[in-house]
């Protein structure tokens, strides 16, 4: 069975065609600059091609994807009918879509009404969905998979904010979290790696990339997560500030005469390790800067590590103990120095990192010492496979 996974952005559309029998990616690519000049990158059969081509709308992009998937040279299927279903990534389903959902016209309209919960991400997902329905017809199931779904199990003690309760009732303001598909996937893979059932484990999953979030996964379910109403909360990130005293925002707005949108820009795009270092949001640049003696690069890296350590400690306490700590995403999978900086202070919990194993890359493995009572693992995330798995589960019901 083959499932097409779509991740639509405002001017891009990433795709993967996955053979579910082998969990194998048959083809993948990205349509970029949709609505502008248009470009498609497509990888299949061990080769990669790039083509600049007009892509006025997302529907044109989907047509192009289907054309390449069935192409004589670049294709991996002979007919579109071989695609059993399409799984769409959606960032926020609010309290309406609490699990992966088979979509119809009415549900798409409902999702369309949730724009405010993810202004940059939800609208393109709806456009991508409509485009697939238009191009592929009504017979191919279109399933939406939500980044917020895994966090829906969070109890009210984690989700509700200590502001007047009426704002939750009126506007749905609460913690929703993000990266849920990734946290759920790596927690499941961690349990497999340790030969345990998810229900038996308390895991802290650290998704550390441009956007970073930490989740307490107790018995396979989300107990708490660091991102909040929006993905601005939690640990500091590439360009996002994470948790700060909320009064700081009002203070700067008054001093600098900034509008709410301008302040949001400062906190989302000019803060985090970029804001502190003044150099870059990319941890590779910061490592190089710190190595060359740049103290603000050093400070940004030290702050990031400190904050992640603090969250792990807090979640260990919240869960009444921790069996495993998982690192994933760009930094979590590829930056051994950062993993060491985060994990070393956790020796008191029984988490001891093995420096030799910590240098390995590219596969799911434990990087803790034999006598470490808390397993430390690196698990490459695979959100596309997780979306395809959830899509398959929905259409198999
Ligand atoms: P996004 O959240 O945009 O998906 P990523 O998960 O790719 O971001 O994470 C980006 C961060 O991961 C960057 O700070 C970068 O330094 C780091 N990173 C990504 N790939 C590598 C790599 N191969 N080696 C070292 N660091 C990497």
Coordinates of C-alpha atoms and ligand atoms in Angstrom, one line a residue, residues 179 207-211 281-285 329-331 334-335 361, ligand 1:
X179 CA 6.0 18.9 17.2
X207 CA 13.1 17.8 19.7
X208 CA 15.9 20.2 19.2
X209 CA 16.0 21.9 15.8
X210 CA 15.3 25.5 14.6
X211 CA 12.2 25.2 16.7
X281 CA 20.5 31.0 14.5
X282 CA 22.4 27.9 13.2
X283 CA 24.2 26.0 16.0
X284 CA 27.0 25.1 13.6
X285 CA 27.8 28.8 13.2
X329 CA 15.8 16.7 15.2
X330 CA 18.7 18.7 13.6
X331 CA 20.6 19.5 16.8
X334 CA 23.7 15.8 15.0
X335 CA 25.3 17.8 17.7
X361 CA 25.3 9.5 14.0
Ligands
LIG1 P1 13.9 22.7 11.5 O1 13.3 22.9 12.9 O2 13.9 23.9 10.6 O3 13.4 21.4 10.9 P2 16.4 21.2 11.9 O4 15.7 20.1 12.7 O5 17.0 20.9 10.6 O6 15.4 22.5 11.8 O7 17.5 21.9 12.9 C1 18.3 22.9 12.5 C2 19.5 22.9 13.5 O8 20.1 21.6 13.4 C3 20.6 23.9 13.1 O9 20.9 24.7 14.2 C4 21.8 23.1 12.7 O10 23.0 23.6 13.3 C5 21.5 21.7 13.3 N1 21.9 20.7 12.3 C6 21.1 20.2 11.3 N2 21.8 19.3 10.6 C7 23.0 19.2 11.1 C8 24.2 18.4 10.8 N3 24.2 17.6 9.8 N4 25.3 18.6 11.6 C9 25.3 19.5 12.7 N5 24.2 20.2 13.0 C10 23.1 20.1 12.2

